[in-house]
PDB file of N, CA and C in Angstrom:
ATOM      1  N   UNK P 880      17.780 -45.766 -36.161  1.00  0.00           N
ATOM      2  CA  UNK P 880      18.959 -45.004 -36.554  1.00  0.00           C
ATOM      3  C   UNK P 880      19.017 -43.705 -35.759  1.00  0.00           C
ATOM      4  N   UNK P 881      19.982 -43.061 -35.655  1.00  0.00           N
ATOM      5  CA  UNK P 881      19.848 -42.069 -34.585  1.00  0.00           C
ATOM      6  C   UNK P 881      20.761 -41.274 -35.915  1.00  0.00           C
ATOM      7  N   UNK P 882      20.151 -39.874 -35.397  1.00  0.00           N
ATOM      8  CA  UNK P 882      20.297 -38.539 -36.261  1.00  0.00           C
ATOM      9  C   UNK P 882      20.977 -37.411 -35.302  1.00  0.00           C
ATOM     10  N   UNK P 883      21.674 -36.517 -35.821  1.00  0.00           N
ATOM     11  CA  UNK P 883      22.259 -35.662 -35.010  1.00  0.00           C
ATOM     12  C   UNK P 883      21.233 -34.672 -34.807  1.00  0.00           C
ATOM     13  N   UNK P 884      21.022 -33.570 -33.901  1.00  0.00           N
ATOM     14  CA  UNK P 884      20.385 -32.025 -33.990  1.00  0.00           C
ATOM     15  C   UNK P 884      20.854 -31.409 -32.833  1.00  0.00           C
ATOM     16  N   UNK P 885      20.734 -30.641 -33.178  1.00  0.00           N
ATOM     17  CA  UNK P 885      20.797 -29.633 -31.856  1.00  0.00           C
ATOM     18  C   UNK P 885      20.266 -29.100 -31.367  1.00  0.00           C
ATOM     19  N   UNK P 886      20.309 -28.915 -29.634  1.00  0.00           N
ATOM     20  CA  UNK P 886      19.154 -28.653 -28.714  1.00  0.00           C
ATOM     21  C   UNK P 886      19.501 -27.293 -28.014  1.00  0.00           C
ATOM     22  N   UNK P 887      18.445 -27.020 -27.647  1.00  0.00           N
ATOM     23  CA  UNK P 887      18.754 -25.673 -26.992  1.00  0.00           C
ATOM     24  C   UNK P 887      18.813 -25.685 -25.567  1.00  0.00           C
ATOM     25  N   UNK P 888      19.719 -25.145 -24.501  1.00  0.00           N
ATOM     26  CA  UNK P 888      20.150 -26.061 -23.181  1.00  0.00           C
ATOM     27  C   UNK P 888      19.030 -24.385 -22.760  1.00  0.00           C
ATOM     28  N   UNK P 889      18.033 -24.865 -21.495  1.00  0.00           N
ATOM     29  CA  UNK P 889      17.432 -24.004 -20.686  1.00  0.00           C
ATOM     30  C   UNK P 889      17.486 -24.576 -19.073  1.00  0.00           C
ATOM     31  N   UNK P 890      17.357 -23.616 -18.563  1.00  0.00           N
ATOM     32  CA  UNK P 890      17.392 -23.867 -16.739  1.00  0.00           C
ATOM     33  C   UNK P 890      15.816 -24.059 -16.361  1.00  0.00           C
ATOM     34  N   UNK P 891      15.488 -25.016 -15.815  1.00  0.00           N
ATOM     35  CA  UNK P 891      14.168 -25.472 -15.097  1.00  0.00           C
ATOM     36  C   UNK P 891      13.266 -24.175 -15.369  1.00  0.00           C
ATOM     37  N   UNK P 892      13.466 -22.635 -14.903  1.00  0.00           N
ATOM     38  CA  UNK P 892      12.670 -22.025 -14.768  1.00  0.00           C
ATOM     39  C   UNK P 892      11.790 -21.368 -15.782  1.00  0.00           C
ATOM     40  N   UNK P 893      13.143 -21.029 -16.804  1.00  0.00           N
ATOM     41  CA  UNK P 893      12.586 -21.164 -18.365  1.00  0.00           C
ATOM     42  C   UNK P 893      11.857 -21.657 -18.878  1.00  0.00           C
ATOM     43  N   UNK P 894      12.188 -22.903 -18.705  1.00  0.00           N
ATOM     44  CA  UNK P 894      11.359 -23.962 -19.773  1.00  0.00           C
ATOM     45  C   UNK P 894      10.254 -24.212 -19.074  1.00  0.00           C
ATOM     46  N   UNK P 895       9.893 -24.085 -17.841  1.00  0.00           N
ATOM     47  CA  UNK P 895       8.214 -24.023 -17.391  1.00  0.00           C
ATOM     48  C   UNK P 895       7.546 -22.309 -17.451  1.00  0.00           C
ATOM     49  N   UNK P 896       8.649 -21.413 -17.065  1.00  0.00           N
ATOM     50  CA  UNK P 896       7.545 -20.458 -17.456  1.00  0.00           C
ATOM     51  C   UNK P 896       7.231 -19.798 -18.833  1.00  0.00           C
ATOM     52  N   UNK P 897       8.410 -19.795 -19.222  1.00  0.00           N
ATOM     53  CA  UNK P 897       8.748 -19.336 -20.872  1.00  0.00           C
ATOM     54  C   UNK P 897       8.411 -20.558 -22.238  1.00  0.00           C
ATOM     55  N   UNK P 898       8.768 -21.398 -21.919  1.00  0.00           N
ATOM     56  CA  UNK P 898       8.912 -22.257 -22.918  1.00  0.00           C
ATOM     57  C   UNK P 898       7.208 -23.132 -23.150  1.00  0.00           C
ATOM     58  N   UNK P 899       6.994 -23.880 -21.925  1.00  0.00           N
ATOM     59  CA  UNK P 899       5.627 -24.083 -21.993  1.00  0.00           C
ATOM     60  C   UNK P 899       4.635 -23.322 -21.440  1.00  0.00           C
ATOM     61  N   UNK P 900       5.343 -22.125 -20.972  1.00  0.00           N
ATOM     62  CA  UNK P 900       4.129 -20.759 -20.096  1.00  0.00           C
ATOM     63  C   UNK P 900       3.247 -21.553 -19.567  1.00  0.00           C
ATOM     64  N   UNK P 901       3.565 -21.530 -18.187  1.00  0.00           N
ATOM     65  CA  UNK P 901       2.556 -22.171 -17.258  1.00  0.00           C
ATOM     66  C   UNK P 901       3.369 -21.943 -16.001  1.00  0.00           C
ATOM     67  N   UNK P 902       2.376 -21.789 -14.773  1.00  0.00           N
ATOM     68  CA  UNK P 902       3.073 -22.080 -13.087  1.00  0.00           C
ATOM     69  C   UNK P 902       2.524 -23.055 -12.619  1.00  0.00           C
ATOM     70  N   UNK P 903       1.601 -23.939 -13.251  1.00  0.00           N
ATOM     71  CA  UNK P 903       0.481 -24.803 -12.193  1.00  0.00           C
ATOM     72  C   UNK P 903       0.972 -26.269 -13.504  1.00  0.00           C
ATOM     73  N   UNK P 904       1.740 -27.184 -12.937  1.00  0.00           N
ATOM     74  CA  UNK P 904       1.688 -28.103 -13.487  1.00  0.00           C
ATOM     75  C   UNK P 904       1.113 -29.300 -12.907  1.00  0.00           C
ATOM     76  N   UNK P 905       0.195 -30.215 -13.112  1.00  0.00           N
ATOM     77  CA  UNK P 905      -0.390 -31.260 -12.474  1.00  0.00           C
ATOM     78  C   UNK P 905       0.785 -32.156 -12.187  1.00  0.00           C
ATOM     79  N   UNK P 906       1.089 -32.948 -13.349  1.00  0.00           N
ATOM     80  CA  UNK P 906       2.414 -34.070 -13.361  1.00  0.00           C
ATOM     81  C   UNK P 906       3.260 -33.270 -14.361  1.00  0.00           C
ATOM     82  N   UNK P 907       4.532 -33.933 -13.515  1.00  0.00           N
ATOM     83  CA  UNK P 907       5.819 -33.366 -14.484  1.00  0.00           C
ATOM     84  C   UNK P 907       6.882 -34.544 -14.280  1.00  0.00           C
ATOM     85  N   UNK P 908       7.377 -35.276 -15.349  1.00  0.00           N
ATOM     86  CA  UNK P 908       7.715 -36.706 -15.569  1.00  0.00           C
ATOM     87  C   UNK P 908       9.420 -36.069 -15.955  1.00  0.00           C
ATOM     88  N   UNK P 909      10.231 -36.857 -15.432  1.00  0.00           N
ATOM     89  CA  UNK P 909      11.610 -35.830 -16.042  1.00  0.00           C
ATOM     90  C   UNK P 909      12.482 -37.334 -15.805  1.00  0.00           C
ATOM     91  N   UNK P 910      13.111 -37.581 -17.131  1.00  0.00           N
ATOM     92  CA  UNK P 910      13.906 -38.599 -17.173  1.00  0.00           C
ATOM     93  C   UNK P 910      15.126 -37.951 -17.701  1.00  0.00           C
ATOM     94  N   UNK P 911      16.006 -37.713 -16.239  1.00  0.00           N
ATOM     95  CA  UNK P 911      17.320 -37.448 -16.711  1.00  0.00           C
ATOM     96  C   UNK P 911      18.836 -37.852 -16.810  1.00  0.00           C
ATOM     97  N   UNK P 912      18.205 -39.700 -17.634  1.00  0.00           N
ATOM     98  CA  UNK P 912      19.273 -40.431 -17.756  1.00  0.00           C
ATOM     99  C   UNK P 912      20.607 -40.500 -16.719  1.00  0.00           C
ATOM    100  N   UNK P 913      20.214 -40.366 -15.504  1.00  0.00           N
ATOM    101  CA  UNK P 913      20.772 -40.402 -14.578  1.00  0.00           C
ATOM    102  C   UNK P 913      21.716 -38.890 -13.821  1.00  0.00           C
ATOM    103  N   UNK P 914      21.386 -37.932 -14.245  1.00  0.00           N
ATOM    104  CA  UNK P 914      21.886 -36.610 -13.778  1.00  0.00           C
ATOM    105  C   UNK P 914      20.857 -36.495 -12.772  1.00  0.00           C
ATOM    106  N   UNK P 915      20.052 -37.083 -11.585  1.00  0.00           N
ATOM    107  CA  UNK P 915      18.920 -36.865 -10.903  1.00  0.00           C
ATOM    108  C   UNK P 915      19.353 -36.234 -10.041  1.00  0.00           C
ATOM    109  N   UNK P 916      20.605 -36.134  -9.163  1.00  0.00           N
ATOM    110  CA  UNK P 916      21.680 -35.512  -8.295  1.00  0.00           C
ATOM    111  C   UNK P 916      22.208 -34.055  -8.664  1.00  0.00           C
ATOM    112  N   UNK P 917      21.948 -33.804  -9.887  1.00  0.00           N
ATOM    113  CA  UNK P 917      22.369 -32.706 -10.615  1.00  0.00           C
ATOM    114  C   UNK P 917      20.876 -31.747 -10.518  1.00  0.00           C
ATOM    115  N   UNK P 918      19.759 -32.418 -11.099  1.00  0.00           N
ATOM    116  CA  UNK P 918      18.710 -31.775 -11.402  1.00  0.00           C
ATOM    117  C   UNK P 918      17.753 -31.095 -10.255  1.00  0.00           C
ATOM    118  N   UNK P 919      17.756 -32.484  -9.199  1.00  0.00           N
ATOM    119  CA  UNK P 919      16.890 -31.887  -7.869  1.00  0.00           C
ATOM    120  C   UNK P 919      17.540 -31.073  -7.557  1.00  0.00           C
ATOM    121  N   UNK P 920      18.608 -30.618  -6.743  1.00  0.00           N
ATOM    122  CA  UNK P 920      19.127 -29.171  -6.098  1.00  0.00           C
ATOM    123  C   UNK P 920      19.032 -27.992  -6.601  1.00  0.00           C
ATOM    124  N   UNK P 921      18.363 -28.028  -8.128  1.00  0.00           N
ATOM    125  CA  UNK P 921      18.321 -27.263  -8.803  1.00  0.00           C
ATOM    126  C   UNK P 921      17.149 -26.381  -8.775  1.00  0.00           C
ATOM    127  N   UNK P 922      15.843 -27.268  -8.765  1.00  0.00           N
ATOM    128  CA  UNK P 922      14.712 -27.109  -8.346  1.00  0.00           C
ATOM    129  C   UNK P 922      14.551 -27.576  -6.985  1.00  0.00           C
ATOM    130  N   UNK P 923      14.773 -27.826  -5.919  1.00  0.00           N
ATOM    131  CA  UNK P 923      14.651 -27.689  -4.661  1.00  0.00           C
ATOM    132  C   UNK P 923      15.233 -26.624  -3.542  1.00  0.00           C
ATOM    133  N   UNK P 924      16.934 -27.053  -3.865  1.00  0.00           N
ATOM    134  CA  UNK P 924      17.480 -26.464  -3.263  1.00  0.00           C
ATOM    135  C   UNK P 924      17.627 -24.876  -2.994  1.00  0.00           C
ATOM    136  N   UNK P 925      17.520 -24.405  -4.872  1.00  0.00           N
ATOM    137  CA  UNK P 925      17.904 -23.243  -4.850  1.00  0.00           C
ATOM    138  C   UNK P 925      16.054 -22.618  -4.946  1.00  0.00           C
ATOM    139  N   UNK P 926      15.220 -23.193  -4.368  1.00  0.00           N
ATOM    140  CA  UNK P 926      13.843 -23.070  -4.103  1.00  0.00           C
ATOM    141  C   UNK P 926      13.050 -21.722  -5.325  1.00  0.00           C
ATOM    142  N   UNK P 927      13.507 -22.541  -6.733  1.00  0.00           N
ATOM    143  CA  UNK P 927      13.437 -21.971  -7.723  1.00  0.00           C
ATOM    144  C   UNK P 927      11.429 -21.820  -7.751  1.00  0.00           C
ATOM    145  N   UNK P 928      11.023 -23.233  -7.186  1.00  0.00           N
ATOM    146  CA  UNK P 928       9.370 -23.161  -6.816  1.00  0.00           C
ATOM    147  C   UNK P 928       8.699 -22.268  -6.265  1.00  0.00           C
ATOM    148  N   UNK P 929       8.972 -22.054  -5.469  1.00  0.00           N
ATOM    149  CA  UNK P 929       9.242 -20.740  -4.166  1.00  0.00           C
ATOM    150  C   UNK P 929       9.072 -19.484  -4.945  1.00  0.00           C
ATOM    151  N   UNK P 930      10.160 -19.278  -5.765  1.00  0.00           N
ATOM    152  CA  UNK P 930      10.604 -17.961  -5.931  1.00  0.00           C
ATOM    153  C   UNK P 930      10.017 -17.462  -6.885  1.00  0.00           C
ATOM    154  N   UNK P 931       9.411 -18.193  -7.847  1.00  0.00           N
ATOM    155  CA  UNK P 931       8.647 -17.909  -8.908  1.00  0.00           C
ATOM    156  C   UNK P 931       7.180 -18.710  -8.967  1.00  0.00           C
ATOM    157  N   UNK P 932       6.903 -18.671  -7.832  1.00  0.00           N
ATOM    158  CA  UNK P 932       5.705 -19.279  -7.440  1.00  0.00           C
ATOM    159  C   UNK P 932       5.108 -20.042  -8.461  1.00  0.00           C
ATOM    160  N   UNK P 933       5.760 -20.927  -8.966  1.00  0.00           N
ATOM    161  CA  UNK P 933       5.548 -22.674  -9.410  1.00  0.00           C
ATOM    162  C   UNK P 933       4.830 -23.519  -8.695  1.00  0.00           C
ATOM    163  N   UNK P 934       3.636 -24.424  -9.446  1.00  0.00           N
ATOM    164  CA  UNK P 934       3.336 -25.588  -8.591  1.00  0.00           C
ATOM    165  C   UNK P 934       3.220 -26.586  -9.114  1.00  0.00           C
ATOM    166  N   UNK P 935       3.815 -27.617  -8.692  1.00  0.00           N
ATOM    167  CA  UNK P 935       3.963 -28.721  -9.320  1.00  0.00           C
ATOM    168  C   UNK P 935       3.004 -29.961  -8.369  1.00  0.00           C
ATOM    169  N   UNK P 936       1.755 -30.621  -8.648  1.00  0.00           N
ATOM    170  CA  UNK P 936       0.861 -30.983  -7.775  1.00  0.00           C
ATOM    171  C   UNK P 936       1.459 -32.597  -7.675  1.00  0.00           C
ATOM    172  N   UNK P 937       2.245 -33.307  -8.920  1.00  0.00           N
ATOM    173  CA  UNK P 937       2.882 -34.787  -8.967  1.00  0.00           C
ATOM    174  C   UNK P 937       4.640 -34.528 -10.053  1.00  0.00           C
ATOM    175  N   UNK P 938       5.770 -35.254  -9.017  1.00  0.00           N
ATOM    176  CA  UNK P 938       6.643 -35.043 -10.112  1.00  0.00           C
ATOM    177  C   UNK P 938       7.233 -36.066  -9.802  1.00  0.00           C
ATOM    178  N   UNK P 939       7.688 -36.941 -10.919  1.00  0.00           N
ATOM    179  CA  UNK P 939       8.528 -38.375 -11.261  1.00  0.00           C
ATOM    180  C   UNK P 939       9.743 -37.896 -12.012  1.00  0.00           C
ATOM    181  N   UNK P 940      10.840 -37.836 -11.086  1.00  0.00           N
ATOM    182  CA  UNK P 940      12.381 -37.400 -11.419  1.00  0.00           C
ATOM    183  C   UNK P 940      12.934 -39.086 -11.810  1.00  0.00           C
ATOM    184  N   UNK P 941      13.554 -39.668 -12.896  1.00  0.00           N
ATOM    185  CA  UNK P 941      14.042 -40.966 -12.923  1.00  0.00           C
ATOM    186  C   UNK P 941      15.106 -40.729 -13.541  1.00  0.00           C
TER     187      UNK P 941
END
């Protein structure tokens, strides 16, 4: 059965440094029901890794 709730919308940088406080992630698994076109440029393009010196050592975008 599926239930309603509500989520709280954060930008990539948030939710790794704020939300789970961390810069060094081993694997990071991200299933985004098909927005994958939306999500990489987000973290690549705008070299959000880079800029807040993030490391991500394995990541599975699906």
């Amino acid at each position: 059965t599926y239930k309603k709730m509500k989520v709280k919308h954060v930008d990539f940088k948030t939710f790794i440094m704020e939300i789970i406080n961390r810069t060094r992630i081993d694997h990071l698994a991200i299933d985004t029901e098909g927005a994958e076109d939306d999500i990489f440029p987000m973290i690549a393009i705008h070299d959000t890794l880079l800029r807040y010196n993030i490391t991500i050592c394995h990541m599975n975008v699906e």
